[in-house]
Amino acid sequence: MNLILLGAPGAGKGTQAEVICKALNIPAISTGNILREAIKNQTPLGMEAKTYMDGGKLVPDEIVINILKERLQADDCKNGFILDGFPRTVPQAEALDQMNVRIDRVVDIEVADEKITARLSGRRVCESCGASYHTQYKPSKVEGVCDACGGKTVQRKDDHPDTVKERLRVYHEQTEPLIDYYTKAGKLVVVEGQEEVADTTALTLKAVEA
Ligand code: AMP
């Protein structure tokens, strides 16, 4: 099964991707995580991406398309994959079509902007493995420590309030048109994000397995 998770930043794509990847035994591919790893390792790609990311802007299409193309060639994608955070623009979706990658379903997780702002301020991510937590909705067992790998959980720089505002603006302008794009392709399923993560997960799994 080849899946795309759509939704605004903070809609819960990463958390849902983690659940689905375990349920279906396919990798979750997050372009955001790949870019953050490049920044951590101070590669030329990371250096270039950092300025855009810290300002809440999108990294240029050409860069992320190349990252994804390479990642999809890995062996673990043979039985399917979940894309979390790609595509984020219509040209990226078109590039995916041109790669002849079959997409079975696109799950759009919808959450109102006001809720997103509150959610992102409580989000914490593991510096080592990228696992995602929330101080209120999904706390790690020990505060500041990742359940999965014992790494340190921190607030992302781009989760600060001003950057969140800009990320939401960019989302509405550049990513939201994909809802129309995949509706026309007959692939879109909408999931209303719920207060409880587990409730959203139940709806997401239903949308994927239906
Ligand atoms: P995420 O972890 O998915 O929220 O991504 C964090 C940041 O990485 C975004 O705000 C963008 O700056 C960048 N990024 C991740 N994926 C993409 C993409 N598909 N296109 C452009 N920029 C991206």
PDB file of C-alpha atoms and ligand atoms in Angstrom:
ATOM      1  CA  MET A   1       0.000   0.000   0.000  1.00  0.00           C
ATOM      2  CA  ASN A   2       1.420   3.372  -1.054  1.00  0.00           C
ATOM      3  CA  LEU A   3      -0.029   6.159   1.054  1.00  0.00           C
ATOM      4  CA  ILE A   4       0.212   9.900   1.415  1.00  0.00           C
ATOM      5  CA  LEU A   5      -0.684  11.723   4.630  1.00  0.00           C
ATOM      6  CA  LEU A   6      -1.822  15.279   3.979  1.00  0.00           C
ATOM      7  CA  GLY A   7      -2.648  17.945   6.529  1.00  0.00           C
ATOM      8  CA  ALA A   8      -1.465  21.187   8.051  1.00  0.00           C
ATOM      9  CA  PRO A   9       1.697  21.250  10.167  1.00  0.00           C
ATOM     10  CA  GLY A  10       0.687  19.892  13.556  1.00  0.00           C
ATOM     11  CA  ALA A  11      -2.379  18.031  12.285  1.00  0.00           C
ATOM     12  CA  GLY A  12      -0.821  14.816  13.575  1.00  0.00           C
ATOM     13  CA  LYS A  13       0.583  13.337  10.370  1.00  0.00           C
ATOM     14  CA  GLY A  14       3.783  12.169  12.051  1.00  0.00           C
ATOM     15  CA  THR A  15       1.976  10.427  14.896  1.00  0.00           C
ATOM     16  CA  GLN A  16      -0.456   8.730  12.528  1.00  0.00           C
ATOM     17  CA  ALA A  17       2.387   7.731  10.211  1.00  0.00           C
ATOM     18  CA  GLU A  18       4.110   5.952  13.120  1.00  0.00           C
ATOM     19  CA  VAL A  19       0.948   3.955  13.871  1.00  0.00           C
ATOM     20  CA  ILE A  20       0.194   3.007  10.274  1.00  0.00           C
ATOM     21  CA  CYS A  21       3.753   2.006   9.544  1.00  0.00           C
ATOM     22  CA  LYS A  22       3.617  -0.501  12.417  1.00  0.00           C
ATOM     23  CA  ALA A  23       0.133  -1.745  11.482  1.00  0.00           C
ATOM     24  CA  LEU A  24       1.005  -2.284   7.811  1.00  0.00           C
ATOM     25  CA  ASN A  25       4.714  -2.990   8.247  1.00  0.00           C
ATOM     26  CA  ILE A  26       5.798  -0.382   5.718  1.00  0.00           C
ATOM     27  CA  PRO A  27       8.221   2.523   6.224  1.00  0.00           C
ATOM     28  CA  ALA A  28       7.047   6.044   7.019  1.00  0.00           C
ATOM     29  CA  ILE A  29       9.043   8.577   5.028  1.00  0.00           C
ATOM     30  CA  SER A  30       9.177  12.101   6.426  1.00  0.00           C
ATOM     31  CA  THR A  31      10.996  14.638   4.262  1.00  0.00           C
ATOM     32  CA  GLY A  32      11.060  16.911   7.341  1.00  0.00           C
ATOM     33  CA  ASN A  33      12.950  14.232   9.326  1.00  0.00           C
ATOM     34  CA  ILE A  34      15.383  13.646   6.446  1.00  0.00           C
ATOM     35  CA  LEU A  35      16.054  17.394   6.261  1.00  0.00           C
ATOM     36  CA  ARG A  36      16.471  17.715  10.048  1.00  0.00           C
ATOM     37  CA  GLU A  37      18.960  14.832   9.963  1.00  0.00           C
ATOM     38  CA  ALA A  38      20.905  16.659   7.223  1.00  0.00           C
ATOM     39  CA  ILE A  39      20.958  19.793   9.394  1.00  0.00           C
ATOM     40  CA  LYS A  40      22.181  17.792  12.385  1.00  0.00           C
ATOM     41  CA  ASN A  41      24.987  16.327  10.280  1.00  0.00           C
ATOM     42  CA  GLN A  42      25.769  19.764   8.830  1.00  0.00           C
ATOM     43  CA  THR A  43      25.743  18.519   5.251  1.00  0.00           C
ATOM     44  CA  PRO A  44      25.532  21.052   2.373  1.00  0.00           C
ATOM     45  CA  LEU A  45      21.895  20.019   1.902  1.00  0.00           C
ATOM     46  CA  GLY A  46      21.209  20.654   5.585  1.00  0.00           C
ATOM     47  CA  MET A  47      22.867  24.070   5.488  1.00  0.00           C
ATOM     48  CA  GLU A  48      20.734  25.116   2.536  1.00  0.00           C
ATOM     49  CA  ALA A  49      17.491  23.747   3.969  1.00  0.00           C
ATOM     50  CA  LYS A  50      17.965  25.254   7.443  1.00  0.00           C
ATOM     51  CA  THR A  51      17.302  28.870   6.413  1.00  0.00           C
ATOM     52  CA  TYR A  52      13.965  27.951   4.833  1.00  0.00           C
ATOM     53  CA  MET A  53      12.906  25.672   7.668  1.00  0.00           C
ATOM     54  CA  ASP A  54      13.777  28.057  10.484  1.00  0.00           C
ATOM     55  CA  GLY A  55      11.699  30.750   8.754  1.00  0.00           C
ATOM     56  CA  GLY A  56       8.688  28.472   8.301  1.00  0.00           C
ATOM     57  CA  LYS A  57       9.101  28.428   4.501  1.00  0.00           C
ATOM     58  CA  LEU A  58       9.102  25.412   2.223  1.00  0.00           C
ATOM     59  CA  VAL A  59      12.409  24.036   0.982  1.00  0.00           C
ATOM     60  CA  PRO A  60      12.543  24.424  -2.849  1.00  0.00           C
ATOM     61  CA  ASP A  61      10.722  21.710  -4.804  1.00  0.00           C
ATOM     62  CA  GLU A  62      13.794  20.553  -6.724  1.00  0.00           C
ATOM     63  CA  ILE A  63      15.648  19.713  -3.494  1.00  0.00           C
ATOM     64  CA  VAL A  64      12.852  17.749  -1.811  1.00  0.00           C
ATOM     65  CA  ILE A  65      11.877  15.964  -5.029  1.00  0.00           C
ATOM     66  CA  ASN A  66      15.454  14.667  -5.372  1.00  0.00           C
ATOM     67  CA  ILE A  67      15.508  13.561  -1.731  1.00  0.00           C
ATOM     68  CA  LEU A  68      12.279  11.635  -2.176  1.00  0.00           C
ATOM     69  CA  LYS A  69      13.286  10.064  -5.478  1.00  0.00           C
ATOM     70  CA  GLU A  70      16.396   8.628  -3.859  1.00  0.00           C
ATOM     71  CA  ARG A  71      14.574   7.453  -0.721  1.00  0.00           C
ATOM     72  CA  LEU A  72      11.877   5.615  -2.700  1.00  0.00           C
ATOM     73  CA  GLN A  73      14.559   3.538  -4.403  1.00  0.00           C
ATOM     74  CA  ALA A  74      15.537   1.896  -1.107  1.00  0.00           C
ATOM     75  CA  ASP A  75      14.650  -1.782  -0.683  1.00  0.00           C
ATOM     76  CA  ASP A  76      12.293  -1.198   2.237  1.00  0.00           C
ATOM     77  CA  CYS A  77       9.859   0.665  -0.041  1.00  0.00           C
ATOM     78  CA  LYS A  78       9.191  -2.396  -2.211  1.00  0.00           C
ATOM     79  CA  ASN A  79       6.063  -3.423  -0.287  1.00  0.00           C
ATOM     80  CA  GLY A  80       4.732   0.082   0.147  1.00  0.00           C
ATOM     81  CA  PHE A  81       5.364   3.290   2.056  1.00  0.00           C
ATOM     82  CA  ILE A  82       3.713   6.204   3.817  1.00  0.00           C
ATOM     83  CA  LEU A  83       4.670   9.702   2.790  1.00  0.00           C
ATOM     84  CA  ASP A  84       4.461  12.137   5.697  1.00  0.00           C
ATOM     85  CA  GLY A  85       5.013  15.735   4.586  1.00  0.00           C
ATOM     86  CA  PHE A  86       5.464  15.073   0.869  1.00  0.00           C
ATOM     87  CA  PRO A  87       4.084  16.311  -1.484  1.00  0.00           C
ATOM     88  CA  ARG A  88       3.554  19.828  -0.142  1.00  0.00           C
ATOM     89  CA  THR A  89       3.067  21.634  -3.450  1.00  0.00           C
ATOM     90  CA  VAL A  90       1.328  20.811  -6.726  1.00  0.00           C
ATOM     91  CA  PRO A  91       4.674  20.598  -8.614  1.00  0.00           C
ATOM     92  CA  GLN A  92       5.823  17.989  -6.036  1.00  0.00           C
ATOM     93  CA  ALA A  93       2.653  15.942  -6.616  1.00  0.00           C
ATOM     94  CA  GLU A  94       3.190  16.194 -10.360  1.00  0.00           C
ATOM     95  CA  ALA A  95       6.803  15.046  -9.936  1.00  0.00           C
ATOM     96  CA  LEU A  96       5.552  11.997  -8.010  1.00  0.00           C
ATOM     97  CA  ASP A  97       3.158  11.187 -10.863  1.00  0.00           C
ATOM     98  CA  GLN A  98       6.011  11.558 -13.345  1.00  0.00           C
ATOM     99  CA  MET A  99       8.136   9.093 -11.342  1.00  0.00           C
ATOM    100  CA  ASN A 100       5.413   6.541 -12.103  1.00  0.00           C
ATOM    101  CA  VAL A 101       4.874   5.963  -8.418  1.00  0.00           C
ATOM    102  CA  ARG A 102       1.412   4.511  -7.834  1.00  0.00           C
ATOM    103  CA  ILE A 103      -0.437   6.176  -4.973  1.00  0.00           C
ATOM    104  CA  ASP A 104      -3.287   4.107  -3.527  1.00  0.00           C
ATOM    105  CA  ARG A 105      -4.761   6.565  -1.088  1.00  0.00           C
ATOM    106  CA  VAL A 106      -4.299  10.065   0.274  1.00  0.00           C
ATOM    107  CA  VAL A 107      -5.495  10.636   3.837  1.00  0.00           C
ATOM    108  CA  ASP A 108      -6.125  14.279   4.655  1.00  0.00           C
ATOM    109  CA  ILE A 109      -6.131  14.901   8.411  1.00  0.00           C
ATOM    110  CA  GLU A 110      -8.150  18.062   9.027  1.00  0.00           C
ATOM    111  CA  VAL A 111      -7.643  20.216  12.104  1.00  0.00           C
ATOM    112  CA  ALA A 112      -8.682  23.891  12.567  1.00  0.00           C
ATOM    113  CA  ASP A 113      -5.886  26.479  12.656  1.00  0.00           C
ATOM    114  CA  GLU A 114      -6.611  27.534  16.262  1.00  0.00           C
ATOM    115  CA  LYS A 115      -6.153  23.991  17.476  1.00  0.00           C
ATOM    116  CA  ILE A 116      -2.956  23.606  15.479  1.00  0.00           C
ATOM    117  CA  THR A 117      -1.357  26.582  17.201  1.00  0.00           C
ATOM    118  CA  ALA A 118      -2.117  25.126  20.631  1.00  0.00           C
ATOM    119  CA  ARG A 119      -0.908  21.699  19.612  1.00  0.00           C
ATOM    120  CA  LEU A 120       2.391  22.808  18.158  1.00  0.00           C
ATOM    121  CA  SER A 121       3.351  24.743  21.257  1.00  0.00           C
ATOM    122  CA  GLY A 122       3.180  21.468  23.229  1.00  0.00           C
ATOM    123  CA  ARG A 123       4.892  19.304  20.652  1.00  0.00           C
ATOM    124  CA  ARG A 124       8.218  17.708  21.549  1.00  0.00           C
ATOM    125  CA  VAL A 125      10.372  15.570  19.273  1.00  0.00           C
ATOM    126  CA  CYS A 126      13.205  13.184  19.977  1.00  0.00           C
ATOM    127  CA  GLU A 127      16.556  14.612  18.890  1.00  0.00           C
ATOM    128  CA  SER A 128      17.852  11.120  18.148  1.00  0.00           C
ATOM    129  CA  CYS A 129      15.059   9.142  16.441  1.00  0.00           C
ATOM    130  CA  GLY A 130      12.491  11.827  15.537  1.00  0.00           C
ATOM    131  CA  ALA A 131       9.617  10.259  17.524  1.00  0.00           C
ATOM    132  CA  SER A 132       6.912  12.800  18.256  1.00  0.00           C
ATOM    133  CA  TYR A 133       5.278  13.581  21.626  1.00  0.00           C
ATOM    134  CA  HIS A 134       2.957  16.195  23.092  1.00  0.00           C
ATOM    135  CA  THR A 135       3.148  17.571  26.621  1.00  0.00           C
ATOM    136  CA  GLN A 136      -0.633  17.229  26.987  1.00  0.00           C
ATOM    137  CA  TYR A 137      -1.956  14.747  24.418  1.00  0.00           C
ATOM    138  CA  LYS A 138       0.906  12.256  24.143  1.00  0.00           C
ATOM    139  CA  PRO A 139       3.506  12.762  26.862  1.00  0.00           C
ATOM    140  CA  SER A 140       6.594  10.579  27.001  1.00  0.00           C
ATOM    141  CA  LYS A 141       6.687   8.332  30.082  1.00  0.00           C
ATOM    142  CA  VAL A 142       9.549  10.361  31.533  1.00  0.00           C
ATOM    143  CA  GLU A 143       9.468  14.076  30.748  1.00  0.00           C
ATOM    144  CA  GLY A 144      12.195  15.061  28.279  1.00  0.00           C
ATOM    145  CA  VAL A 145      13.134  11.448  27.492  1.00  0.00           C
ATOM    146  CA  CYS A 146      12.076   9.492  24.374  1.00  0.00           C
ATOM    147  CA  ASP A 147      10.121   6.279  25.130  1.00  0.00           C
ATOM    148  CA  ALA A 148      11.445   4.623  21.995  1.00  0.00           C
ATOM    149  CA  CYS A 149      15.196   5.225  22.214  1.00  0.00           C
ATOM    150  CA  GLY A 150      15.955   7.115  25.434  1.00  0.00           C
ATOM    151  CA  GLY A 151      17.050  10.214  23.468  1.00  0.00           C
ATOM    152  CA  LYS A 152      16.335  13.790  24.565  1.00  0.00           C
ATOM    153  CA  THR A 153      12.961  15.281  23.531  1.00  0.00           C
ATOM    154  CA  VAL A 154      13.015  18.972  22.583  1.00  0.00           C
ATOM    155  CA  GLN A 155      10.808  21.681  21.067  1.00  0.00           C
ATOM    156  CA  ARG A 156      11.484  22.225  17.375  1.00  0.00           C
ATOM    157  CA  LYS A 157      12.697  25.695  16.467  1.00  0.00           C
ATOM    158  CA  ASP A 158       9.945  25.983  13.860  1.00  0.00           C
ATOM    159  CA  ASP A 159       7.272  25.225  16.497  1.00  0.00           C
ATOM    160  CA  HIS A 160       7.724  28.700  17.998  1.00  0.00           C
ATOM    161  CA  PRO A 161       4.554  30.852  17.640  1.00  0.00           C
ATOM    162  CA  ASP A 162       5.683  33.299  14.894  1.00  0.00           C
ATOM    163  CA  THR A 163       7.064  30.522  12.740  1.00  0.00           C
ATOM    164  CA  VAL A 164       3.900  28.480  13.237  1.00  0.00           C
ATOM    165  CA  LYS A 165       1.852  31.409  11.887  1.00  0.00           C
ATOM    166  CA  GLU A 166       4.014  31.522   8.776  1.00  0.00           C
ATOM    167  CA  ARG A 167       3.892  27.732   8.334  1.00  0.00           C
ATOM    168  CA  LEU A 168       0.085  27.835   8.440  1.00  0.00           C
ATOM    169  CA  ARG A 169       0.021  30.659   5.880  1.00  0.00           C
ATOM    170  CA  VAL A 170       2.336  28.655   3.597  1.00  0.00           C
ATOM    171  CA  TYR A 171       0.197  25.543   4.130  1.00  0.00           C
ATOM    172  CA  HIS A 172      -3.008  27.293   3.021  1.00  0.00           C
ATOM    173  CA  GLU A 173      -1.312  28.897   0.044  1.00  0.00           C
ATOM    174  CA  GLN A 174       0.840  26.058  -1.290  1.00  0.00           C
ATOM    175  CA  THR A 175      -0.254  22.727   0.192  1.00  0.00           C
ATOM    176  CA  GLU A 176      -4.040  23.022   0.472  1.00  0.00           C
ATOM    177  CA  PRO A 177      -4.461  22.953  -3.345  1.00  0.00           C
ATOM    178  CA  LEU A 178      -3.381  19.296  -3.114  1.00  0.00           C
ATOM    179  CA  ILE A 179      -6.752  18.465  -1.563  1.00  0.00           C
ATOM    180  CA  ASP A 180      -8.346  19.401  -4.854  1.00  0.00           C
ATOM    181  CA  TYR A 181      -5.587  17.666  -6.830  1.00  0.00           C
ATOM    182  CA  TYR A 182      -6.126  14.307  -5.102  1.00  0.00           C
ATOM    183  CA  THR A 183      -9.912  14.659  -4.935  1.00  0.00           C
ATOM    184  CA  LYS A 184      -9.913  14.946  -8.717  1.00  0.00           C
ATOM    185  CA  ALA A 185      -7.682  11.863  -8.874  1.00  0.00           C
ATOM    186  CA  GLY A 186     -10.297  10.011  -6.756  1.00  0.00           C
ATOM    187  CA  LYS A 187      -7.764   9.212  -4.013  1.00  0.00           C
ATOM    188  CA  LEU A 188      -8.650  11.527  -1.156  1.00  0.00           C
ATOM    189  CA  VAL A 189     -10.130  10.372   2.156  1.00  0.00           C
ATOM    190  CA  VAL A 190     -10.766  13.012   4.828  1.00  0.00           C
ATOM    191  CA  VAL A 191     -10.203  12.245   8.497  1.00  0.00           C
ATOM    192  CA  GLU A 192     -11.388  14.819  11.052  1.00  0.00           C
ATOM    193  CA  GLY A 193      -8.640  15.158  13.654  1.00  0.00           C
ATOM    194  CA  GLN A 194     -10.022  14.341  17.110  1.00  0.00           C
ATOM    195  CA  GLU A 195      -9.116  15.619  20.576  1.00  0.00           C
ATOM    196  CA  GLU A 196      -7.732  12.209  21.526  1.00  0.00           C
ATOM    197  CA  VAL A 197      -4.889  10.876  19.402  1.00  0.00           C
ATOM    198  CA  ALA A 198      -6.240   7.323  19.731  1.00  0.00           C
ATOM    199  CA  ASP A 199      -9.588   8.424  18.239  1.00  0.00           C
ATOM    200  CA  THR A 200      -7.861   9.981  15.221  1.00  0.00           C
ATOM    201  CA  THR A 201      -5.789   6.827  14.869  1.00  0.00           C
ATOM    202  CA  ALA A 202      -8.914   4.655  14.783  1.00  0.00           C
ATOM    203  CA  LEU A 203     -10.380   6.831  12.008  1.00  0.00           C
ATOM    204  CA  THR A 204      -7.098   6.892  10.086  1.00  0.00           C
ATOM    205  CA  LEU A 205      -6.735   3.098  10.203  1.00  0.00           C
ATOM    206  CA  LYS A 206     -10.333   2.736   9.038  1.00  0.00           C
ATOM    207  CA  ALA A 207      -9.646   5.139   6.142  1.00  0.00           C
ATOM    208  CA  VAL A 208      -6.541   3.204   5.147  1.00  0.00           C
ATOM    209  CA  GLU A 209      -8.006  -0.262   5.471  1.00  0.00           C
ATOM    210  CA  ALA A 210     -11.398   0.471   3.895  1.00  0.00           C
TER     211      ALA A 210
HETATM  212  P1  AMP B   1       7.689  18.707   8.771  1.00  0.00           P
HETATM  213  O1  AMP B   1       8.536  17.985   9.759  1.00  0.00           O
HETATM  214  O2  AMP B   1       7.051  17.791   7.773  1.00  0.00           O
HETATM  215  O3  AMP B   1       6.719  19.656   9.409  1.00  0.00           O
HETATM  216  O4  AMP B   1       8.693  19.623   7.911  1.00  0.00           O
HETATM  217  C1  AMP B   1       9.472  20.634   8.525  1.00  0.00           C
HETATM  218  C2  AMP B   1       9.955  21.622   7.482  1.00  0.00           C
HETATM  219  O5  AMP B   1      10.759  20.951   6.513  1.00  0.00           O
HETATM  220  C3  AMP B   1       8.857  22.310   6.665  1.00  0.00           C
HETATM  221  O6  AMP B   1       8.299  23.419   7.335  1.00  0.00           O
HETATM  222  C4  AMP B   1       9.632  22.701   5.423  1.00  0.00           C
HETATM  223  O7  AMP B   1      10.456  23.817   5.661  1.00  0.00           O
HETATM  224  C5  AMP B   1      10.546  21.486   5.224  1.00  0.00           C
HETATM  225  N1  AMP B   1       9.896  20.447   4.374  1.00  0.00           N
HETATM  226  C6  AMP B   1       9.566  19.178   4.740  1.00  0.00           C
HETATM  227  N2  AMP B   1       8.982  18.521   3.724  1.00  0.00           N
HETATM  228  C7  AMP B   1       8.934  19.403   2.691  1.00  0.00           C
HETATM  229  C8  AMP B   1       8.421  19.341   1.375  1.00  0.00           C
HETATM  230  N3  AMP B   1       7.821  18.233   0.895  1.00  0.00           N
HETATM  231  N4  AMP B   1       8.548  20.461   0.599  1.00  0.00           N
HETATM  232  C9  AMP B   1       9.145  21.572   1.039  1.00  0.00           C
HETATM  233  N5  AMP B   1       9.627  21.716   2.275  1.00  0.00           N
HETATM  234  C10 AMP B   1       9.528  20.638   3.103  1.00  0.00           C
END
